[in-house]
Phi, psi and omega in degrees: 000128174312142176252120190234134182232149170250127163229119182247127181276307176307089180325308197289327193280314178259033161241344161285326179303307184290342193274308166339310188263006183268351148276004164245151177297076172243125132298099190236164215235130179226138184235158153253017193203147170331299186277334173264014172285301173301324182271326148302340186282308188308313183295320178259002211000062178293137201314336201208115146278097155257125197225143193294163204240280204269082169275123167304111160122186217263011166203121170255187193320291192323329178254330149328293195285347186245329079034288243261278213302311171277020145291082184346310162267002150224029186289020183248350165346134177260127142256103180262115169273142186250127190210154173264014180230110169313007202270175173268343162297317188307309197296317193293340177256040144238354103004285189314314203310290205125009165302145190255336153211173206224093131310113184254156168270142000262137169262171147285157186309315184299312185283301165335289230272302157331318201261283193305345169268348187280311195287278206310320162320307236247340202284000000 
């Protein structure tokens, strides 16, 4: 079974993320804020991090994904990162992060779902 951690800051936002995936076969994981996102990821070392981008507290997505990713035990992670904001900086500096996708809010479910098995196939 896939293992997928959410990190969301927006409770609602990650219990629509989380109702979406509970009809495909994940082990899912939740954090709500950055710095206990990264440490979980370290712990559970899940296959796919889908991660909020503009987060409250002292590491937000974009220094999340970039940690995971210049990490040795998890630089094979699939990471999508989630935002509402859509600009060509935004997508380059989640690029930079070392993100493998760029979701903007609000996607669709179809879509989440879709990125995530497309990003999974390959893991």
């Amino acid at each position: 079974m896939k293992r997928v951690l959410i990190v969301e800051d927006q409770a609602d936002i990650r219990k629509l993320i989380r109702m979406t995936l509970e009809f495909e076969a994940y082990e899912i994981h939740e954090a709500a804020d950055g710095a206990y996102g990264l440490r979980l990821a370290l712990a559970v070392k899940p296959d796919l991090v889908l991660l909020d981008v503009m987060m409250p507290g002292e590491l937000d997505g974009l220094q999340v994904c970039q940690r995971l990713k210049n990490d040795p035990s998890t630089r094979g992670m699939k990471i999508v990162l989630l935002t509402a904001r859509g600009q060509a900086r935004d997508r380059e500096a989640g690029q930079a992060a070392g993100a493998d996708e760029y979701l903007v809010k609000p996607f669709s479910p179809l879509q989440l779902i879709d990125t995530i098995e497309r990003l999974l196939e390959t893991a």
